[in-house]
mmCIF file of C-alpha atoms in Angstrom:
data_model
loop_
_atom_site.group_PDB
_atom_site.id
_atom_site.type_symbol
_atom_site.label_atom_id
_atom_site.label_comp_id
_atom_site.label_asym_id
_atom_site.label_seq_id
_atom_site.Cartn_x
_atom_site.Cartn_y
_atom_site.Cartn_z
ATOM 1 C CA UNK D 172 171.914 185.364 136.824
ATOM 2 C CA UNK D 173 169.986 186.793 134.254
ATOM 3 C CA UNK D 174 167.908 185.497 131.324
ATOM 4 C CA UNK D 175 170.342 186.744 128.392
ATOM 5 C CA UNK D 176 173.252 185.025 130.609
ATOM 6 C CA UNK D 177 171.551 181.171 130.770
ATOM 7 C CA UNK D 178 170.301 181.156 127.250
ATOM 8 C CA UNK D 179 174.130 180.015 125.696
ATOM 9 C CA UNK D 180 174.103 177.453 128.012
ATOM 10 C CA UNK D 181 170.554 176.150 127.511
ATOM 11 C CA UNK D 182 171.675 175.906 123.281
ATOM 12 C CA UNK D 183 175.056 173.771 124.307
ATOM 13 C CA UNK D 184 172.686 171.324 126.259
ATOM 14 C CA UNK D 185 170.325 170.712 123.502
ATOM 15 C CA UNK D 186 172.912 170.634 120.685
ATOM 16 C CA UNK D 187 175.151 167.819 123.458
ATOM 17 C CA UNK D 188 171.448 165.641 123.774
ATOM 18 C CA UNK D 189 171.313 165.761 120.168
ATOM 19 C CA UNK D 190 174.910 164.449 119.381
ATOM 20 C CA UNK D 191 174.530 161.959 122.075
ATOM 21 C CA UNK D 192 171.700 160.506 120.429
ATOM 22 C CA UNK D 193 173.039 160.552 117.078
ATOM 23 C CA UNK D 194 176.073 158.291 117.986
ATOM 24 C CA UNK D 195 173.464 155.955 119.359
ATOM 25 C CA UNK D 196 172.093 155.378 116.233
ATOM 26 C CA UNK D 197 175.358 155.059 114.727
ATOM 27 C CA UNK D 198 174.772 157.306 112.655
ATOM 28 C CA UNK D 199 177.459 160.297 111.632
ATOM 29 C CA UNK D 200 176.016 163.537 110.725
ATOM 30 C CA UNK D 201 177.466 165.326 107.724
ATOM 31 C CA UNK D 202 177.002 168.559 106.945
ATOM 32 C CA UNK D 203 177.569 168.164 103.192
ATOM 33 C CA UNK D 204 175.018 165.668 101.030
ATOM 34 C CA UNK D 205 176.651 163.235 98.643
ATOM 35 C CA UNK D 206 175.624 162.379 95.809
ATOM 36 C CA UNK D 207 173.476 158.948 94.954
ATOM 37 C CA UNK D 208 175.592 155.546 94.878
ATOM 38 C CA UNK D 209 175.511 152.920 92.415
ATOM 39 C CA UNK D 210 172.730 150.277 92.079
ATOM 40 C CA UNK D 211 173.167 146.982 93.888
ATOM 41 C CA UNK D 212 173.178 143.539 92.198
ATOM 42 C CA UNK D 213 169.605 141.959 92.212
ATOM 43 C CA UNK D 214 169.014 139.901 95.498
ATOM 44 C CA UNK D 215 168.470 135.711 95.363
ATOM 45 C CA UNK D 216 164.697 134.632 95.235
ATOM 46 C CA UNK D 217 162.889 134.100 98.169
ATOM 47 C CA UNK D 218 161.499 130.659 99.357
ATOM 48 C CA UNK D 219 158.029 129.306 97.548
ATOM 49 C CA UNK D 220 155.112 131.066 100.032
ATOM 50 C CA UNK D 221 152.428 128.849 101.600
ATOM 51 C CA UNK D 222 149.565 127.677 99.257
ATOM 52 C CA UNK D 223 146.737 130.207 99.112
ATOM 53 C CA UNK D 224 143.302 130.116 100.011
ATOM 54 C CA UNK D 225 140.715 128.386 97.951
ATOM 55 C CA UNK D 226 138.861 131.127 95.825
ATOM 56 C CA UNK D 227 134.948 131.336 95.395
ATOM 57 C CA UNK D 228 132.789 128.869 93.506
ATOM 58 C CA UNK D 229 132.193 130.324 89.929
ATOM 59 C CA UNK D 230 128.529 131.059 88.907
ATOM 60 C CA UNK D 231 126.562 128.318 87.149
ATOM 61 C CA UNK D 232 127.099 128.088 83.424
ATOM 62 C CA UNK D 233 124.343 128.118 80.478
ATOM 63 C CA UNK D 234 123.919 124.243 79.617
ATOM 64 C CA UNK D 235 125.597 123.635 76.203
ATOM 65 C CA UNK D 236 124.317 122.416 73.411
ATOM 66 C CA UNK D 237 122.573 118.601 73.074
ATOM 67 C CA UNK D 238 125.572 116.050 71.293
ATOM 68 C CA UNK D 239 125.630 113.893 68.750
ATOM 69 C CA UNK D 240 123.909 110.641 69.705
ATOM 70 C CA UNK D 241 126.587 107.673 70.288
ATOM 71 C CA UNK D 242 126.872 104.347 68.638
ATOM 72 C CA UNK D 243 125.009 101.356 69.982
ATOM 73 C CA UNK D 244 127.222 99.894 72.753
ATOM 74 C CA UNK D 245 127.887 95.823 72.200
ATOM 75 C CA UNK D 246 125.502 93.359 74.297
ATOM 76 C CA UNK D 247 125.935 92.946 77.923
ATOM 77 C CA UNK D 248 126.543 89.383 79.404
ATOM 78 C CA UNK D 249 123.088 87.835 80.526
ATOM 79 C CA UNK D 250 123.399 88.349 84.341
ATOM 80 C CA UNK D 251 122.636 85.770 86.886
ATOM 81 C CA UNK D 252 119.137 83.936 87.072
ATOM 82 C CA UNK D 253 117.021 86.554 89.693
ATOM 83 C CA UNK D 254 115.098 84.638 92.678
ATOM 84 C CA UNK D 255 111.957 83.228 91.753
ATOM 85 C CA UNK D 256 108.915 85.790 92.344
ATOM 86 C CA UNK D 257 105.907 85.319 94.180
ATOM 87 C CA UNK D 258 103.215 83.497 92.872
ATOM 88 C CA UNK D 259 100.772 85.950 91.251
ATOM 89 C CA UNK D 260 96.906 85.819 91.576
ATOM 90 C CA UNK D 261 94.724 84.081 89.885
ATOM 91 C CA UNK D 262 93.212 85.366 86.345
ATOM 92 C CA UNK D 263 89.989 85.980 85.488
ATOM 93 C CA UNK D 264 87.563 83.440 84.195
ATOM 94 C CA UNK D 265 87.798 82.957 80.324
ATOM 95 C CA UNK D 266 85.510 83.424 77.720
ATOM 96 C CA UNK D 267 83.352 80.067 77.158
ATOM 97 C CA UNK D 268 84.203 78.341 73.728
ATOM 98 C CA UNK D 269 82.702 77.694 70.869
ATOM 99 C CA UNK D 270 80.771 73.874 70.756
ATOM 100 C CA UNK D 271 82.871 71.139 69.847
ATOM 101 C CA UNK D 272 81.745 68.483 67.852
ATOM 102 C CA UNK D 273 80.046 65.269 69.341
ATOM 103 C CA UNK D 274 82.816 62.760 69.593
ATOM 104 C CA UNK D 275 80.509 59.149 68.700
ATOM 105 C CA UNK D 276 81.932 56.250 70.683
ATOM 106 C CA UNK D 277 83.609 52.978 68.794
ATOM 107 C CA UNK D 278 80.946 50.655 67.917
ATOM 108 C CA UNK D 279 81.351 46.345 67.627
ATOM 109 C CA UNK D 280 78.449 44.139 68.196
ATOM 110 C CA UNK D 281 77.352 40.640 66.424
ATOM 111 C CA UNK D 282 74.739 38.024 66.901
ATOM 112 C CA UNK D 283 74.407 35.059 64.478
ATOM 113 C CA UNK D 284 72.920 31.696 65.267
ATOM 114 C CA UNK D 285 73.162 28.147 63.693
ATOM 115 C CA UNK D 286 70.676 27.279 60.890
ATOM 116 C CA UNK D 287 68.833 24.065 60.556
ATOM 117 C CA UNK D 288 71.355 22.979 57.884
ATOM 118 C CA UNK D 289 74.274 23.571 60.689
ATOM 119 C CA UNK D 290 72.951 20.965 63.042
ATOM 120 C CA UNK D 291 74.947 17.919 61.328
ATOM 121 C CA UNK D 292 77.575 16.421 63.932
ATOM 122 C CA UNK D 293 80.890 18.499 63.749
ATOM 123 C CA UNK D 294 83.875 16.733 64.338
ATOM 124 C CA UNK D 295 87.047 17.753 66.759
ATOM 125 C CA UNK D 296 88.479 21.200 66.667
ATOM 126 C CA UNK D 297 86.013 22.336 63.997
ATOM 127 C CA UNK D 298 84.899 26.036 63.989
ATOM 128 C CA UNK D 299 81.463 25.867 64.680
ATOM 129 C CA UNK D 300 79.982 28.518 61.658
ATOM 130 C CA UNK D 301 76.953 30.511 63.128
ATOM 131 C CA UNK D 302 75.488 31.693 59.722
ATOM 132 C CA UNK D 303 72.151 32.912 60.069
ATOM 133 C CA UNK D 304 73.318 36.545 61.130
ATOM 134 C CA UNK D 305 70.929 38.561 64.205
ATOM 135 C CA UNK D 306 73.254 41.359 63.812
ATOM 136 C CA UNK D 307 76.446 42.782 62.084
ATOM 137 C CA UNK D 308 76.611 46.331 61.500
ATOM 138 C CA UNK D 309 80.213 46.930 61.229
ATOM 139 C CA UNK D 310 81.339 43.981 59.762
ATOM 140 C CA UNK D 311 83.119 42.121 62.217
ATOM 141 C CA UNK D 312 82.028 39.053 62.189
ATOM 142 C CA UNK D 313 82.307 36.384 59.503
ATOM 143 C CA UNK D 314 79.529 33.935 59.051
ATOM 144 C CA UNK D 315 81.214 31.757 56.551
ATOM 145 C CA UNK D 316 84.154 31.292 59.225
ATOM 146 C CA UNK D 317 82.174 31.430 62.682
ATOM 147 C CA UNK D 318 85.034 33.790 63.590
ATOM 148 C CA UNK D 319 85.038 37.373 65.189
ATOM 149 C CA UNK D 320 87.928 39.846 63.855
ATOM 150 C CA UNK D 321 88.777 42.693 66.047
ATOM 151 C CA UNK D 322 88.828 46.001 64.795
ATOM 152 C CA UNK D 323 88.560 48.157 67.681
ATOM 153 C CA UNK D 324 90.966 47.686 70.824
ATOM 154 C CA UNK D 325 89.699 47.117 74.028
ATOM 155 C CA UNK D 326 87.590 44.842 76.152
ATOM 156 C CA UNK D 327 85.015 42.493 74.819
ATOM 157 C CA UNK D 328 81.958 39.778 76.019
ATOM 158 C CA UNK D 329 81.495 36.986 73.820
ATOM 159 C CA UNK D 330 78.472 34.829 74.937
ATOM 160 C CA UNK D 331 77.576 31.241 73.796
ATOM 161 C CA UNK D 332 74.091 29.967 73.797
ATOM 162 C CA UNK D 333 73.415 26.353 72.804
ATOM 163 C CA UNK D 334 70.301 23.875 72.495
ATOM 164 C CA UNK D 335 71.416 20.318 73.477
ATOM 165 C CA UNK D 336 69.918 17.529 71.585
ATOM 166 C CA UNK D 337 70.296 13.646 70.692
ATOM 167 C CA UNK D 338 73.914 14.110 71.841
ATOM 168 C CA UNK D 339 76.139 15.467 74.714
ATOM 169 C CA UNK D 340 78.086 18.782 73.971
ATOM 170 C CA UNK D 341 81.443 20.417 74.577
ATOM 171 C CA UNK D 342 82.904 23.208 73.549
ATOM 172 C CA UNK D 343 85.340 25.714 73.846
ATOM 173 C CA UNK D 344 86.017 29.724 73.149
ATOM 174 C CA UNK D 345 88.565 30.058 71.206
ATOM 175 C CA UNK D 346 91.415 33.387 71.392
ATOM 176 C CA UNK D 347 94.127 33.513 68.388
ATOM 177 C CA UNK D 348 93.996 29.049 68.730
ATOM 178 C CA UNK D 349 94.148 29.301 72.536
ATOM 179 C CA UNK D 350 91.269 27.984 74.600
ATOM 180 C CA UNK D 351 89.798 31.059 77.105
ATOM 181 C CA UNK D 352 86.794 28.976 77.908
ATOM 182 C CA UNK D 353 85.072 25.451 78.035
ATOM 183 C CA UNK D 354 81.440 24.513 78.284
ATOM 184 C CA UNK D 355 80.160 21.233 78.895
ATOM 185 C CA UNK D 356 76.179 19.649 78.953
ATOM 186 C CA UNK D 357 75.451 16.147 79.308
ATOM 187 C CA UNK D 358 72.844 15.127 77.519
ATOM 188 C CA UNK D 359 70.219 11.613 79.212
ATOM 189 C CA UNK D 360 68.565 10.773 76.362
ATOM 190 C CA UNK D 361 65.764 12.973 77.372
ATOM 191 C CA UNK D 362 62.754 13.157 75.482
ATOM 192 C CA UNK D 363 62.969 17.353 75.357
ATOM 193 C CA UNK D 364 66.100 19.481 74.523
ATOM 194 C CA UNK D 365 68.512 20.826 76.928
ATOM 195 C CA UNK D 366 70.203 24.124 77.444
ATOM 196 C CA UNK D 367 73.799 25.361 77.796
ATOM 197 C CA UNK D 368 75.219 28.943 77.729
ATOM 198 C CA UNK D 369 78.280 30.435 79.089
ATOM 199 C CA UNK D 370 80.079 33.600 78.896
ATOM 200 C CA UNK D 371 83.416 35.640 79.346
ATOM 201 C CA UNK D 372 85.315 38.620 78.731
ATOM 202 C CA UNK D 373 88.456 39.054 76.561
ATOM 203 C CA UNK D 374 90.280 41.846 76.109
ATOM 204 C CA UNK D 375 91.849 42.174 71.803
ATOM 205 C CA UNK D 376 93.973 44.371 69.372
ATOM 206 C CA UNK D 377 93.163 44.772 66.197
ATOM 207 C CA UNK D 378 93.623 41.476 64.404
ATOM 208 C CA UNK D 379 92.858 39.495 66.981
ATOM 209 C CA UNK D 380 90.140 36.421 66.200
ATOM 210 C CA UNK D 381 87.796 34.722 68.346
ATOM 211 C CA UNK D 382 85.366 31.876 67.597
ATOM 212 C CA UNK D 383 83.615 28.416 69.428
ATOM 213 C CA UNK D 384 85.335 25.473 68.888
ATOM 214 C CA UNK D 385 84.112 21.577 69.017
ATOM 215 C CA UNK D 386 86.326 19.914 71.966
ATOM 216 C CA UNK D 387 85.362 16.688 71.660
ATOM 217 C CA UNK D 388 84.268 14.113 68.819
ATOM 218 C CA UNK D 389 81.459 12.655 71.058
ATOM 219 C CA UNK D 390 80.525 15.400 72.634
ATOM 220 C CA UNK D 391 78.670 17.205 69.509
ATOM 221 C CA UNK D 392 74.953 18.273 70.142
ATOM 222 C CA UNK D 393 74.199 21.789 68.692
ATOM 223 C CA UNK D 394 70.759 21.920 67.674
ATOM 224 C CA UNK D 395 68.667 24.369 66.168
ATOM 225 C CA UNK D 396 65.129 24.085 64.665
ATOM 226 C CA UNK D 397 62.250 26.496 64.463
ATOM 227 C CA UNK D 398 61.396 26.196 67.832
ATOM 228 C CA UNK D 399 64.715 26.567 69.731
ATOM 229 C CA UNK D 400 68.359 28.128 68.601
ATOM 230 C CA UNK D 401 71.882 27.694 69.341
ATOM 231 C CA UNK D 402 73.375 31.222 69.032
ATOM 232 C CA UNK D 403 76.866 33.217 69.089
ATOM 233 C CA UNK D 404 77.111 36.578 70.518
ATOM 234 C CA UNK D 405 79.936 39.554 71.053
ATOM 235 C CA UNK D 406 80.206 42.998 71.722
ATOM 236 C CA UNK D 407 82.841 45.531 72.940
ATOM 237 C CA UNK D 408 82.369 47.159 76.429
ATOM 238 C CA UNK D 409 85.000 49.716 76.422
ATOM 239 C CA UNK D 410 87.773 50.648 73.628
ATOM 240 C CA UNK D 411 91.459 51.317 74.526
ATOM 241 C CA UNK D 412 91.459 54.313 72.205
ATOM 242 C CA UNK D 413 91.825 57.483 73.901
ATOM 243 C CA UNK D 414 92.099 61.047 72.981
ATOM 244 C CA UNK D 415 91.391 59.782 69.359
ATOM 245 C CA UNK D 416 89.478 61.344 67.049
ATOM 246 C CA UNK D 417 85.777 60.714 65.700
ATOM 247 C CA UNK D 418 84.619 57.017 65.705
ATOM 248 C CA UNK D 419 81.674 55.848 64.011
#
């Protein structure tokens, strides 16, 4: 068979392939083209779509301008007490003051003894009145009473000399009418005076007094002539006072 006899056939098979694979497709060919239909109604909307991606950070801004200062905000509560620190270290030595004044210590001091006039017999709880003063600078002592006022508080020795003569002798020292003391010389009708002293301390307060006293009516031989005294005696040994001021 001859070229120019196959060449019909060959077309048939390739125009049958084609058909074949048209009905596949369902699809009918048409040899005419219509023309274009009518729009369709819009479709429903979709479901929401997954969230995206963050985007970029945005470039730094210029700072903006400085605001308005605010009003004062009210007080705080005080807050609780903090622990106690650690002790710090110790400062520097100070700058020396300036002198102070010379603070002068209380004075009180007497002496007196009996005069020849005084000698007379005294009688029973009689002051005996030492009136030729030895010393008195502040006053304390009265002569014309025999009796010692305090001025200055504090502790004081009171000491009682006496020349015994043509009589025994007793006597006491007297606090504010209460005895602190007693003294006592018998005297043997000797042809030469005798001696008695005794001493004590006593603490006073302002006001107090203190003076000898006769203690018996007998017993009454104070003597005092140019030769020999009889002689009262006090003086403070330490004041009470403290952190007072000046004291003359």
């Amino acid at each position: 068979m001859t070229s120019l006899q196959t060449w019909p056939l060959s077309l048939l098979l390739v125009i049958a392939v084609h058909w074949s694979n048209s009905l596949e497709d369902n699809k009918i060919p048409s040899l005419c083209t219509g023309s274009p239909g009518i729009p369709g109604s819009p479709g429903l909307h979709g479901s929401p779509g997954q969230p995206g991606r963050d985007g970029r950070d945005g470039r730094d801004a210029q700072p903006g301008e400085k605001g308005e200062r605010g009003e004062r905000g009210e007080p705080g509560q005080p807050g609780a007490r903090g622990l106690m620190g650690d002790r710090g270290d110790p400062g520097g030595k100070g700058e020396r003051g300036t002198p102070g004044e010379c603070a002068v210590a209380p004075k009180s001091a007497f002496s007196a003894k009996l005069s020849e006039a005084r000698t007379t017999p005294l009688a029973a709880g009689d002051a005996v009145r030492f009136d030729k003063v030895i010393l008195n600078e502040q006053g304390d002592y009265n002569p014309e009473t025999g009796r010692f006022t305090c001025r200055v508080p504090g502790v004081y020795y009171f000491a009682v000399h006496a020349t015994v003569y043509r009589s025994s002798l007793q006597f006491d020292l007297i606090k504010n009418g209460n005895t602190v003391a007693s003294y006592f010389q018998i005297f043997g009708n000797w042809s030469k005076p005798a001696s008695l002293s005794g001493g004590t301390l006593v603490h006073l307060i302002p006001g107090d007094q203190v003076w000898v006293q006769m203690a018996l009516g007998e017993y009454t031989g104070f003597y005092s002539s140019p030769k020999t005294d009889s002689t009262f005696t006090g003086f403070l040994v330490y004041s009470d006072w403290k952190n007072s001021a000046v004291f003359a």
